[in-house]
Coordinates of C-alpha atoms in Angstrom, one line a residue:
X30 CA 32.6 -14.5 -9.1
X31 CA 35.3 -14.5 -11.7
X32 CA 39.0 -13.8 -10.9
X33 CA 38.5 -10.5 -12.8
X34 CA 35.6 -9.2 -10.7
X35 CA 37.6 -6.8 -8.7
X36 CA 37.5 -3.0 -8.3
X37 CA 39.3 -1.1 -11.0
X38 CA 38.6 2.5 -10.0
X39 CA 36.9 4.4 -7.2
X40 CA 35.4 7.9 -7.5
X41 CA 33.4 8.7 -4.4
X42 CA 30.4 6.5 -4.4
X43 CA 31.0 5.4 -8.1
X44 CA 33.0 2.2 -8.4
X45 CA 34.1 0.6 -11.7
X46 CA 34.9 -3.0 -12.6
X47 CA 36.8 -3.8 -15.8
X48 CA 36.4 -6.8 -18.3
X49 CA 33.5 -8.6 -16.7
X50 CA 30.2 -10.1 -17.8
X51 CA 29.1 -11.2 -14.4
X52 CA 26.6 -8.4 -13.6
X53 CA 23.3 -7.2 -15.0
X54 CA 21.7 -3.8 -14.8
X55 CA 20.1 -2.8 -11.5
X56 CA 21.6 -5.8 -9.8
X57 CA 22.5 -5.5 -6.1
X58 CA 26.2 -6.2 -5.5
X59 CA 28.5 -6.3 -2.5
X60 CA 31.6 -4.2 -2.9
X61 CA 35.0 -4.8 -1.2
X62 CA 36.1 -6.9 1.7
X63 CA 33.5 -5.2 4.0
X64 CA 30.7 -6.0 1.5
X65 CA 29.3 -2.5 1.0
X66 CA 25.9 -2.5 -0.6
X67 CA 25.9 -1.2 -4.2
X68 CA 23.8 -1.2 -7.4
X69 CA 24.9 -1.7 -11.0
X70 CA 23.9 1.4 -12.9
X71 CA 25.8 0.9 -16.2
X72 CA 27.0 -2.1 -18.1
X73 CA 29.2 -2.1 -21.2
X74 CA 31.4 -4.5 -23.0
X75 CA 34.5 -3.0 -21.3
X76 CA 33.4 -2.0 -17.8
X77 CA 30.6 -2.1 -15.2
X78 CA 29.7 0.9 -13.2
X79 CA 28.4 0.5 -9.6
X80 CA 26.8 3.1 -7.3
X81 CA 27.7 2.3 -3.7
X82 CA 25.2 3.3 -1.0
X83 CA 27.7 3.4 1.8
X84 CA 30.9 5.3 2.7
X85 CA 33.7 4.2 0.3
X86 CA 36.6 5.6 2.5
X87 CA 39.5 3.0 2.8
X88 CA 38.1 1.0 -0.2
X89 CA 40.9 0.0 -2.6
X90 CA 41.3 -1.1 -6.2
X91 CA 41.7 -4.9 -6.4
X92 CA 39.1 -5.6 -3.7
X93 CA 36.4 -8.1 -4.8
X94 CA 32.9 -7.3 -6.1
X95 CA 30.3 -10.0 -5.6
X96 CA 26.9 -10.1 -7.4
X97 CA 23.6 -11.3 -5.9
X98 CA 21.6 -11.9 -9.0
X99 CA 18.8 -9.8 -7.6
X100 CA 17.8 -6.1 -7.6
X101 CA 17.9 -4.1 -4.3
X102 CA 14.9 -5.3 -2.4
X103 CA 13.2 -4.7 0.9
X104 CA 12.1 -7.3 3.4
X105 CA 8.5 -6.7 4.1
X106 CA 6.7 -8.2 7.1
X107 CA 5.6 -7.5 10.7
X108 CA 7.9 -5.3 12.7
X109 CA 8.3 -2.4 10.2
X110 CA 6.0 -0.1 12.2
X111 CA 7.6 1.7 15.2
X112 CA 11.0 1.0 13.6
X113 CA 13.6 3.5 12.3
X114 CA 15.6 2.6 9.3
X115 CA 18.4 4.1 7.3
X116 CA 18.0 4.6 3.5
X117 CA 18.7 0.9 2.7
X118 CA 16.4 -0.6 5.3
X119 CA 18.9 -1.3 8.0
X120 CA 17.3 -0.9 11.5
X121 CA 19.2 1.8 13.3
X122 CA 18.2 0.7 16.8
X123 CA 19.5 -2.8 16.2
X124 CA 22.8 -1.4 14.7
X125 CA 23.2 0.8 17.8
X126 CA 22.8 -2.2 20.1
X127 CA 25.4 -4.2 18.2
X128 CA 27.9 -1.5 17.0
X129 CA 27.3 1.7 19.0
X130 CA 26.1 5.2 18.0
X131 CA 27.8 5.2 14.6
X132 CA 27.0 2.9 11.7
X133 CA 30.0 0.8 10.6
X134 CA 30.4 0.3 6.9
X135 CA 29.2 -3.1 5.6
X136 CA 26.7 -3.5 8.5
X137 CA 24.6 -6.6 7.8
X138 CA 21.6 -6.5 10.2
X139 CA 18.3 -8.1 9.5
X140 CA 15.6 -5.5 8.7
X141 CA 13.1 -7.4 10.8
X142 CA 13.6 -8.9 14.3
X143 CA 14.1 -12.6 13.5
X144 CA 14.0 -13.6 17.2
X145 CA 10.6 -12.0 18.0
X146 CA 7.5 -14.2 18.0
X147 CA 4.3 -13.0 16.4
X148 CA 0.8 -14.1 17.2
X149 CA -0.4 -15.4 13.8
X150 CA -4.0 -16.1 12.9
X151 CA -4.3 -18.2 9.6
X152 CA -7.2 -17.3 7.4
X153 CA -7.0 -20.1 4.7
X154 CA -7.4 -23.8 4.7
X155 CA -6.0 -26.6 2.5
X156 CA -7.6 -26.7 -1.0
X157 CA -8.1 -22.9 -1.1
X158 CA -7.0 -21.3 -4.4
X159 CA -4.9 -18.2 -3.8
X160 CA -3.6 -15.5 -6.2
X161 CA -1.2 -12.5 -5.7
X162 CA -2.5 -10.1 -3.0
X163 CA -4.7 -12.6 -1.2
X164 CA -4.5 -12.5 2.6
X165 CA -3.5 -15.9 4.1
X166 CA -2.8 -14.7 7.8
X167 CA -3.1 -11.7 10.1
X168 CA -0.8 -10.5 12.8
X169 CA -1.5 -7.7 15.4
X170 CA 1.6 -5.6 14.6
X171 CA 0.8 -2.7 16.9
X172 CA -2.1 -1.7 19.0
X173 CA -3.4 0.3 16.0
X174 CA -2.5 -1.8 13.0
X175 CA -3.3 -5.4 12.0
X176 CA -0.6 -6.7 9.6
X177 CA -2.1 -8.8 6.8
X178 CA 0.2 -11.4 5.3
X179 CA -0.4 -11.5 1.5
X180 CA 0.6 -13.8 -1.3
X181 CA 3.4 -12.1 -3.3
X182 CA 2.2 -10.5 -6.5
X183 CA 2.4 -12.7 -9.6
X184 CA 2.2 -15.9 -7.5
X185 CA -0.8 -18.2 -7.6
X186 CA -1.6 -21.7 -6.5
X187 CA -3.6 -24.1 -4.2
X188 CA -3.0 -24.3 -0.5
X189 CA -1.3 -27.6 0.2
X190 CA -0.8 -27.3 4.0
X191 CA -1.4 -24.7 6.7
X192 CA 0.1 -24.4 10.2
X193 CA -2.0 -24.0 13.3
X194 CA -2.7 -20.5 14.7
X195 CA 0.1 -19.6 17.1
X196 CA 3.4 -17.8 17.7
X197 CA 5.9 -17.8 14.8
X198 CA 9.1 -16.0 13.8
X199 CA 9.2 -13.9 10.6
X200 CA 11.0 -16.6 8.6
X201 CA 8.9 -19.5 9.8
X202 CA 6.8 -21.2 7.1
X203 CA 3.0 -21.0 7.9
X204 CA 1.5 -22.0 4.5
X205 CA 2.7 -24.2 1.6
X206 CA 1.3 -23.2 -1.8
X207 CA 1.3 -25.7 -4.7
X208 CA 2.0 -23.8 -7.9
X209 CA 2.9 -24.6 -11.5
X210 CA 6.6 -24.0 -10.6
X211 CA 6.5 -26.4 -7.6
X212 CA 5.7 -25.9 -3.9
X213 CA 6.3 -22.4 -2.5
X214 CA 6.7 -21.8 1.2
X215 CA 4.9 -18.7 2.5
X216 CA 6.5 -17.1 5.6
X217 CA 5.6 -14.0 7.6
X218 CA 7.7 -11.9 5.2
X219 CA 8.4 -11.3 1.5
X220 CA 10.9 -9.3 -0.6
X221 CA 10.1 -6.6 -3.2
X222 CA 12.5 -4.4 -5.4
X223 CA 12.5 -0.8 -4.3
X224 CA 12.4 0.7 -7.8
X225 CA 9.4 -1.3 -9.0
X226 CA 5.8 -0.2 -8.2
X227 CA 3.7 -2.9 -6.6
X228 CA 0.9 -4.0 -9.0
X229 CA -2.8 -3.1 -8.4
X230 CA -6.1 -4.1 -10.0
X231 CA -6.8 -0.5 -11.1
X232 CA -6.5 3.1 -10.2
X233 CA -9.6 4.7 -8.8
X234 CA -10.8 8.3 -9.2
X235 CA -9.7 10.5 -6.3
X236 CA -12.8 11.6 -4.3
X237 CA -12.0 12.3 -0.7
X238 CA -9.6 14.7 1.1
X239 CA -6.8 13.8 3.4
X240 CA -8.2 15.6 6.5
X241 CA -5.4 17.2 8.5
X242 CA -7.3 19.4 11.0
X243 CA -5.2 22.4 9.7
X244 CA -7.6 25.1 8.5
X245 CA -5.5 26.6 5.7
X246 CA -4.9 23.1 4.2
X247 CA -8.3 21.6 4.7
X248 CA -10.3 24.7 3.6
X249 CA -8.2 26.6 1.1
X250 CA -5.8 24.1 -0.4
X251 CA -6.9 20.5 0.3
X252 CA -4.9 17.5 -0.8
X253 CA -6.9 14.3 -1.7
X254 CA -6.2 10.8 -0.4
X255 CA -3.9 9.3 -3.1
X256 CA -2.8 12.8 -4.2
X257 CA 0.6 14.5 -4.2
X258 CA 1.6 17.8 -2.7
X259 CA 4.8 19.9 -2.5
X260 CA 5.8 22.2 0.3
X261 CA 8.5 24.6 -1.1
X262 CA 10.1 27.2 1.2
X263 CA 13.4 28.7 2.2
X264 CA 15.3 28.0 5.3
X265 CA 13.3 28.6 8.5
X266 CA 9.9 28.9 6.8
X267 CA 8.4 25.8 8.5
X268 CA 8.6 22.9 6.0
X269 CA 9.5 20.4 8.6
X270 CA 7.0 21.8 11.2
X271 CA 4.2 21.6 8.6
X272 CA 5.0 18.0 7.8
X273 CA 5.3 17.1 11.5
X274 CA 1.8 18.6 12.1
X275 CA 0.3 16.8 9.2
X276 CA 1.9 13.5 10.3
X277 CA 0.5 14.0 13.8
X278 CA -3.1 14.7 12.9
X279 CA -4.0 13.6 9.4
X280 CA -6.5 10.8 9.0
X281 CA -4.2 8.4 7.2
X282 CA -3.9 5.0 8.8
X283 CA -0.1 4.9 8.5
X284 CA 2.7 7.5 8.3
X285 CA 6.0 6.9 6.5
X286 CA 8.3 9.8 7.4
X287 CA 11.5 10.0 5.2
X288 CA 14.2 12.3 6.6
X289 CA 16.3 12.6 3.4
X290 CA 19.5 14.6 4.0
X291 CA 17.9 16.6 6.8
X292 CA 19.4 17.3 10.3
X293 CA 19.4 14.5 12.8
X294 CA 17.7 16.5 15.5
X295 CA 14.6 16.9 13.3
X296 CA 14.2 13.1 13.2
X297 CA 14.8 13.0 16.9
X298 CA 12.0 15.4 17.4
X299 CA 9.6 13.1 15.4
X300 CA 10.7 10.1 17.5
X301 CA 10.2 11.9 20.8
X302 CA 6.9 13.6 20.0
X303 CA 5.2 10.6 18.4
X304 CA 6.0 8.5 21.4
X305 CA 4.4 11.0 23.7
X306 CA 1.4 12.0 21.6
X307 CA -1.7 9.9 21.8
X308 CA -3.8 9.2 18.7
X309 CA -7.2 10.8 19.5
X310 CA -9.1 8.1 17.5
X311 CA -7.6 5.1 19.1
X312 CA -5.9 6.1 22.4
X313 CA -2.6 4.6 21.3
X314 CA 0.7 6.4 20.8
X315 CA 1.1 7.9 17.3
X316 CA 4.4 6.0 16.9
X317 CA 2.3 2.8 16.6
X318 CA 1.3 3.9 13.1
X319 CA 4.6 5.3 12.0
X320 CA 7.8 4.1 10.3
X321 CA 10.8 6.4 10.0
X322 CA 13.4 6.4 7.3
X323 CA 16.4 8.4 8.6
X324 CA 19.0 9.3 6.0
X325 CA 20.4 12.4 7.8
X326 CA 22.8 14.9 6.4
X327 CA 25.9 13.2 7.8
X328 CA 25.1 9.8 6.2
X329 CA 26.4 8.8 2.8
X330 CA 24.9 11.0 0.1
X331 CA 24.3 8.2 -2.4
X332 CA 22.0 6.5 0.1
X333 CA 19.6 9.4 -0.1
X334 CA 18.5 8.3 -3.5
X335 CA 17.5 4.8 -2.1
X336 CA 15.8 6.3 1.0
X337 CA 13.0 7.8 -1.2
X338 CA 12.3 4.5 -3.0
X339 CA 12.5 2.6 0.3
X340 CA 9.9 4.8 1.9
X341 CA 7.4 4.6 -1.1
X342 CA 7.8 0.8 -1.3
X343 CA 7.0 0.4 2.4
X344 CA 3.9 2.6 1.8
X345 CA 2.7 0.6 -1.2
X346 CA 3.1 -2.6 0.9
X347 CA 0.7 -1.3 3.6
X348 CA -1.6 0.2 0.9
X349 CA -2.0 -3.3 -0.5
X350 CA -3.4 -4.4 2.9
X351 CA -6.2 -1.8 2.4
X352 CA -4.7 1.0 4.5
X353 CA -4.4 4.7 3.6
X354 CA -0.8 5.7 3.9
X355 CA 0.8 9.2 3.9
X356 CA 4.4 9.8 3.0
X357 CA 6.3 12.8 4.3
X358 CA 9.5 13.2 2.2
X359 CA 11.8 15.8 3.8
X360 CA 13.4 16.9 1.6
X361 CA 13.3 16.0 -2.1
X362 CA 15.8 18.8 -2.8
X363 CA 18.5 16.8 -0.8
X364 CA 17.5 13.7 -2.9
X365 CA 18.0 15.7 -6.1
X366 CA 21.4 16.9 -4.8
X367 CA 22.3 13.2 -4.5
X368 CA 21.3 12.7 -8.1
X369 CA 23.5 15.7 -9.1
X370 CA 26.5 14.3 -7.2
X371 CA 26.3 10.9 -8.8
X372 CA 25.7 12.4 -12.2
X373 CA 28.8 14.6 -11.8
X374 CA 30.9 11.6 -10.8
X375 CA 29.7 9.8 -13.9
X376 CA 30.7 12.8 -16.0
X377 CA 27.3 13.1 -17.5
X378 CA 26.3 16.3 -19.4
X379 CA 24.7 18.6 -16.7
X380 CA 21.4 20.4 -17.2
X381 CA 20.2 23.6 -15.4
X382 CA 22.2 24.3 -12.2
X383 CA 24.2 21.1 -12.6
X384 CA 21.3 18.8 -12.1
X385 CA 21.1 15.8 -14.4
X386 CA 18.9 16.1 -17.5
X387 CA 16.8 13.1 -16.2
X388 CA 15.8 15.0 -13.0
X389 CA 12.2 15.5 -14.2
X390 CA 11.7 11.8 -15.0
X391 CA 13.1 10.7 -11.6
X392 CA 10.7 13.1 -9.9
X393 CA 7.8 11.8 -12.0
X394 CA 8.7 8.2 -11.1
X395 CA 8.5 9.1 -7.5
X396 CA 5.3 11.1 -7.4
X397 CA 3.4 8.9 -9.8
X398 CA 3.5 6.1 -7.2
X399 CA 0.9 8.1 -5.2
X400 CA -2.7 7.1 -6.0
X401 CA -6.0 5.8 -4.7
X402 CA -6.3 2.2 -6.0
X403 CA -8.2 -1.1 -5.9
X404 CA -5.7 -3.6 -4.7
X405 CA -5.1 -7.1 -6.0
X406 CA -7.2 -8.5 -3.1
X407 CA -10.2 -6.2 -3.8
X408 CA -9.6 -3.8 -1.0
X409 CA -9.1 0.0 -1.5
X410 CA -6.0 1.8 -0.3
X411 CA -4.1 4.9 -1.0
X412 CA -0.6 6.4 -1.0
X413 CA -0.5 10.2 -0.5
X414 CA 2.9 11.9 -1.0
X415 CA 3.8 15.2 0.6
X416 CA 7.3 16.3 -0.4
X417 CA 9.2 19.2 1.0
X418 CA 11.3 21.2 -1.4
X419 CA 14.2 23.4 -0.1
X420 CA 15.1 25.9 -2.8
X421 CA 18.1 28.0 -2.0
X422 CA 17.2 31.4 -0.8
X423 CA 13.5 30.6 -1.3
X424 CA 13.9 30.9 -5.1
X425 CA 11.0 29.0 -6.6
X426 CA 12.4 29.3 -10.1
X427 CA 15.1 26.7 -9.4
X428 CA 14.9 23.3 -11.2
X429 CA 13.6 21.1 -8.4
X430 CA 10.7 23.3 -7.5
X431 CA 9.7 24.0 -11.1
X432 CA 9.9 20.3 -12.1
X433 CA 8.0 19.2 -8.9
X434 CA 5.2 21.6 -9.8
X435 CA 4.7 19.6 -13.0
X436 CA 3.9 16.4 -11.1
X437 CA 1.9 17.5 -8.1
X438 CA -1.6 19.0 -7.9
X439 CA -1.3 20.8 -4.6
X440 CA 1.3 23.5 -4.0
X441 CA 1.8 24.9 -0.5
X442 CA 4.2 27.8 -1.0
X443 CA 5.8 28.9 2.3
X444 CA 6.5 32.6 2.7
X445 CA 9.6 33.9 4.5
X446 CA 7.8 37.2 5.4
X447 CA 4.9 35.2 7.0
X448 CA 7.3 32.9 8.9
X449 CA 9.3 35.9 10.3
X450 CA 6.0 37.5 11.3
X451 CA 5.3 34.3 13.2
X452 CA 2.2 33.5 11.1
X453 CA 2.0 29.7 11.4
X454 CA 1.4 28.0 8.9
X455 CA 3.4 30.4 6.7
X456 CA 1.5 29.3 3.6
X457 CA 1.2 32.1 1.1
X458 CA -2.5 32.2 0.0
X459 CA -1.7 34.0 -3.3
X460 CA 1.0 31.7 -4.5
X461 CA -0.5 28.4 -3.3
X462 CA -3.1 26.3 -5.1
X463 CA -4.9 23.0 -5.1
X464 CA -6.2 21.3 -8.2
X465 CA -8.1 18.7 -6.1
X466 CA -11.1 21.1 -5.4
X467 CA -13.3 19.6 -8.2
X468 CA -12.5 16.1 -7.0
X469 CA -13.4 16.6 -3.3
X470 CA -16.1 19.2 -3.3
X471 CA -18.8 16.5 -3.5
X472 CA -17.3 14.9 -0.4
X473 CA -17.3 18.2 1.5
X474 CA -20.9 18.8 0.5
X475 CA -22.0 15.4 1.7
X476 CA -19.8 15.0 4.9
X477 CA -19.5 18.6 6.1
X478 CA -22.0 21.0 4.6
X479 CA -23.3 21.9 1.1
X480 CA -22.2 25.5 1.7
X481 CA -18.6 24.6 2.6
X482 CA -17.1 25.2 -0.9
X483 CA -19.2 28.4 -1.3
X484 CA -17.8 29.8 1.9
X485 CA -14.3 28.8 0.9
X486 CA -14.6 30.8 -2.3
X487 CA -15.8 33.8 -0.3
X488 CA -12.7 33.7 1.9
X489 CA -10.5 33.5 -1.1
X490 CA -12.2 36.5 -2.7
X491 CA -11.7 38.5 0.5
X492 CA -8.0 37.6 0.6
X493 CA -7.5 38.4 -3.1
X494 CA -9.2 41.8 -2.7
X495 CA -7.1 42.6 0.4
X496 CA -3.9 41.8 -1.6
X497 CA -5.1 44.4 -4.2
X498 CA -6.0 47.0 -1.6
X499 CA -2.7 46.7 0.3
X500 CA -0.9 47.9 -2.8
X501 CA -2.8 51.2 -2.5
X502 CA -2.4 51.3 1.3
X503 CA 1.4 50.9 1.1
X504 CA 1.5 53.8 -1.4
X505 CA -1.0 56.2 0.1
X506 CA -2.0 54.9 3.6
X507 CA -5.3 53.5 4.7
X508 CA -7.0 56.8 5.4
X509 CA -7.7 57.4 1.7
X510 CA -9.9 54.3 1.5
X511 CA -13.7 54.5 1.6
X512 CA -15.4 52.6 4.4
X513 CA -16.4 49.6 2.4
X514 CA -12.7 49.0 1.5
X515 CA -11.7 49.6 5.1
X516 CA -14.2 46.9 6.1
X517 CA -12.6 44.6 3.5
X518 CA -9.2 45.1 5.1
X519 CA -10.6 44.5 8.6
X520 CA -12.4 41.3 7.7
X521 CA -9.4 40.1 5.8
X522 CA -7.4 40.5 9.0
X523 CA -9.9 38.4 10.8
X524 CA -9.5 35.7 8.1
X525 CA -5.7 35.8 8.3
X526 CA -5.3 35.9 12.0
X527 CA -8.4 34.3 13.2
X528 CA -8.8 31.6 10.6
X529 CA -5.6 30.9 8.6
X530 CA -3.1 31.3 11.5
X531 CA -3.1 28.3 13.8
X532 CA -1.5 27.5 17.2
X533 CA 0.0 24.0 17.3
X534 CA 0.5 24.3 21.1
X535 CA -3.2 25.0 21.9
X536 CA -5.3 22.0 22.8
X537 CA -8.3 23.2 20.7
X538 CA -6.4 24.8 17.9
X539 CA -3.7 22.2 17.1
X540 CA -6.3 20.0 15.4
X541 CA -9.7 21.5 14.2
X542 CA -12.5 19.3 13.0
X543 CA -14.0 20.1 9.7
X544 CA -17.4 21.0 11.3
X545 CA -15.7 23.6 13.4
X546 CA -13.8 25.0 10.4
X547 CA -17.1 25.4 8.6
X548 CA -18.8 27.1 11.5
X549 CA -15.9 29.5 11.9
X550 CA -16.2 30.5 8.3
X551 CA -19.9 31.0 8.6
X552 CA -19.4 33.4 11.6
X553 CA -16.7 35.4 9.8
X554 CA -18.8 35.8 6.7
X555 CA -21.9 36.7 8.8
X556 CA -19.9 39.4 10.5
X557 CA -18.8 40.7 7.1
X558 CA -22.4 40.6 5.8
X559 CA -23.9 42.5 8.8
X560 CA -21.0 45.0 8.9
X561 CA -21.4 45.7 5.2
X562 CA -25.1 46.4 5.8
X563 CA -24.1 49.0 8.4
X564 CA -21.6 50.6 5.9
X565 CA -24.2 50.6 3.1
X566 CA -26.5 52.6 5.4
X567 CA -23.8 55.3 5.5
X568 CA -22.6 54.6 9.0
X569 CA -18.9 54.6 9.7
X570 CA -17.1 51.3 9.9
X571 CA -14.9 52.7 12.7
X572 CA -17.9 52.4 15.1
X573 CA -18.3 48.7 14.4
X574 CA -14.6 48.1 14.9
X575 CA -14.5 50.0 18.2
X576 CA -17.1 47.6 19.7
X577 CA -14.3 44.9 19.7
X578 CA -16.5 42.4 17.8
X579 CA -13.8 41.9 15.1
X580 CA -11.2 41.0 17.8
X581 CA -13.7 38.7 19.5
X582 CA -14.4 36.8 16.3
X583 CA -10.7 36.5 15.7
X584 CA -10.3 34.8 19.1
X585 CA -13.2 32.4 18.7
X586 CA -10.8 29.6 17.7
X587 CA -9.6 29.5 21.3
X588 CA -12.9 30.4 23.0
X589 CA -15.0 27.7 21.4
X590 CA -13.9 24.2 22.4
X591 CA -13.9 21.5 19.7
X592 CA -16.5 19.5 21.7
X593 CA -18.9 22.4 22.3
X594 CA -19.7 23.9 18.9
X595 CA -23.1 25.2 20.0
X596 CA -21.3 28.2 21.4
X597 CA -21.0 29.6 17.9
X598 CA -24.6 30.6 18.1
X599 CA -23.7 33.2 20.7
X600 CA -21.6 35.1 18.1
X601 CA -24.6 35.5 15.7
X602 CA -26.6 37.0 18.5
X603 CA -23.8 39.4 19.5
X604 CA -23.1 40.5 16.0
X605 CA -26.8 41.2 15.4
X606 CA -27.0 43.2 18.6
X607 CA -23.9 45.3 17.9
X608 CA -24.8 46.1 14.3
X609 CA -28.4 47.0 15.3
X610 CA -27.0 49.4 18.0
X611 CA -24.8 51.4 15.6
X612 CA -26.5 54.8 14.9

């Protein structure tokens, strides 16, 4: 550090240093006597601009600024899962134990527990040739996940020595690799810059859905593994609840939950519920496959930007092991607000609603890190990104929602009217869409039923026709409609209440297997077909409705357990009997 490398000006999280050539772009620096973490975001002949990711209160001009020569990087190794970090990978539980409930500025705590011993099984021997991505050891990180220790990307060489299987700390050397640049020691951890995507062999075509067990998502608007989805909605429409439910039940191997600028009690709810809930596939607590990034609304705004990159870098690391990872980012609007604040402090020319002109490119950089890939070690893995968007007043025309739509292929639009009517999930079926249908329809045909997509289209036609008819009903009342249109409104109600609406607190309705989803669709469409035959014969639809069969089919989601789907056959018999008895 030169004598000149001291703070010249402070403007919130933006710090400037005059007359220095010590720093390079994107370099991580330590600012002030407390060594606050920062990043160089602008370099000119006269001054260097630094974005500080911690609270700058009490920072003064003249305090030192120290460079590291490296970009902001994460420490990646066993111990990430079950942990809860802030936006710059500081473990909050360790900070609480050392400093209390509030995070002091300049906290320097190791991201991984350096004292813990891990049971390491080496998978290589001296003389083996290794390249980036190759697995040289495995560690049982949790009861659910085996952590694979990989050679860092861009490194290659021959194994010179290998330690015995046994218990090691994260910084212990277990393999020595002889490379062109000399011997390299491989420990249980490695570092990777957060704003650089981890390399892969190639991107693969998306072909399978992320199964969530939520009917409106799996049936009408599926997201593929390796895809990207947005959940926009106003306050109280259920963005966080939707993400919680997906995180609990989706068939991803690992969940990265990023609380970006949201309330602390929402992260607390995730922590508490995931420790109590048992993964049905493995019998282990759900927290065993989860890592939380908590950058809540009372934490420094600048760190929100880093939290998104921290989360996606952790996800790519586990993807490289061959796992399918799902990221819940709640909410990208708060992240965009952090960009807006920094942009304002830098006195940049604002674009629409004060957001920076580069907002679309930053959103693209985030969402394009999703994908289904072949990793460097030949395994397949995926990163699926589900980002909540919080438009003020539920206005989807605002910049963050509109720009997000450009980069995602699934759009789950939350509706305030549905939320206030207690229709959960409050996903509006006329505004939402999924562009992954052509990619996953072959998977549905092979793994569920060839008729699944045909039934899905029939449900969408019913909902679209109901939306058209309701305009007439609101003007003139339902009595003016002919019987076939009254039937359409009745069957649409069954679809809305009996199929799309879901009870997260009911043991058989909180998660619904795809086979049950298909059988429910089949029963609803069979009821529509038989009731239409009755109406076509000139018999009044009112008589079919009065038998109670529509209400009975609506309640089948509760009456048929997930482990006894044979009970659906009883509905066909009952429908036939009732329709045949109408005179």
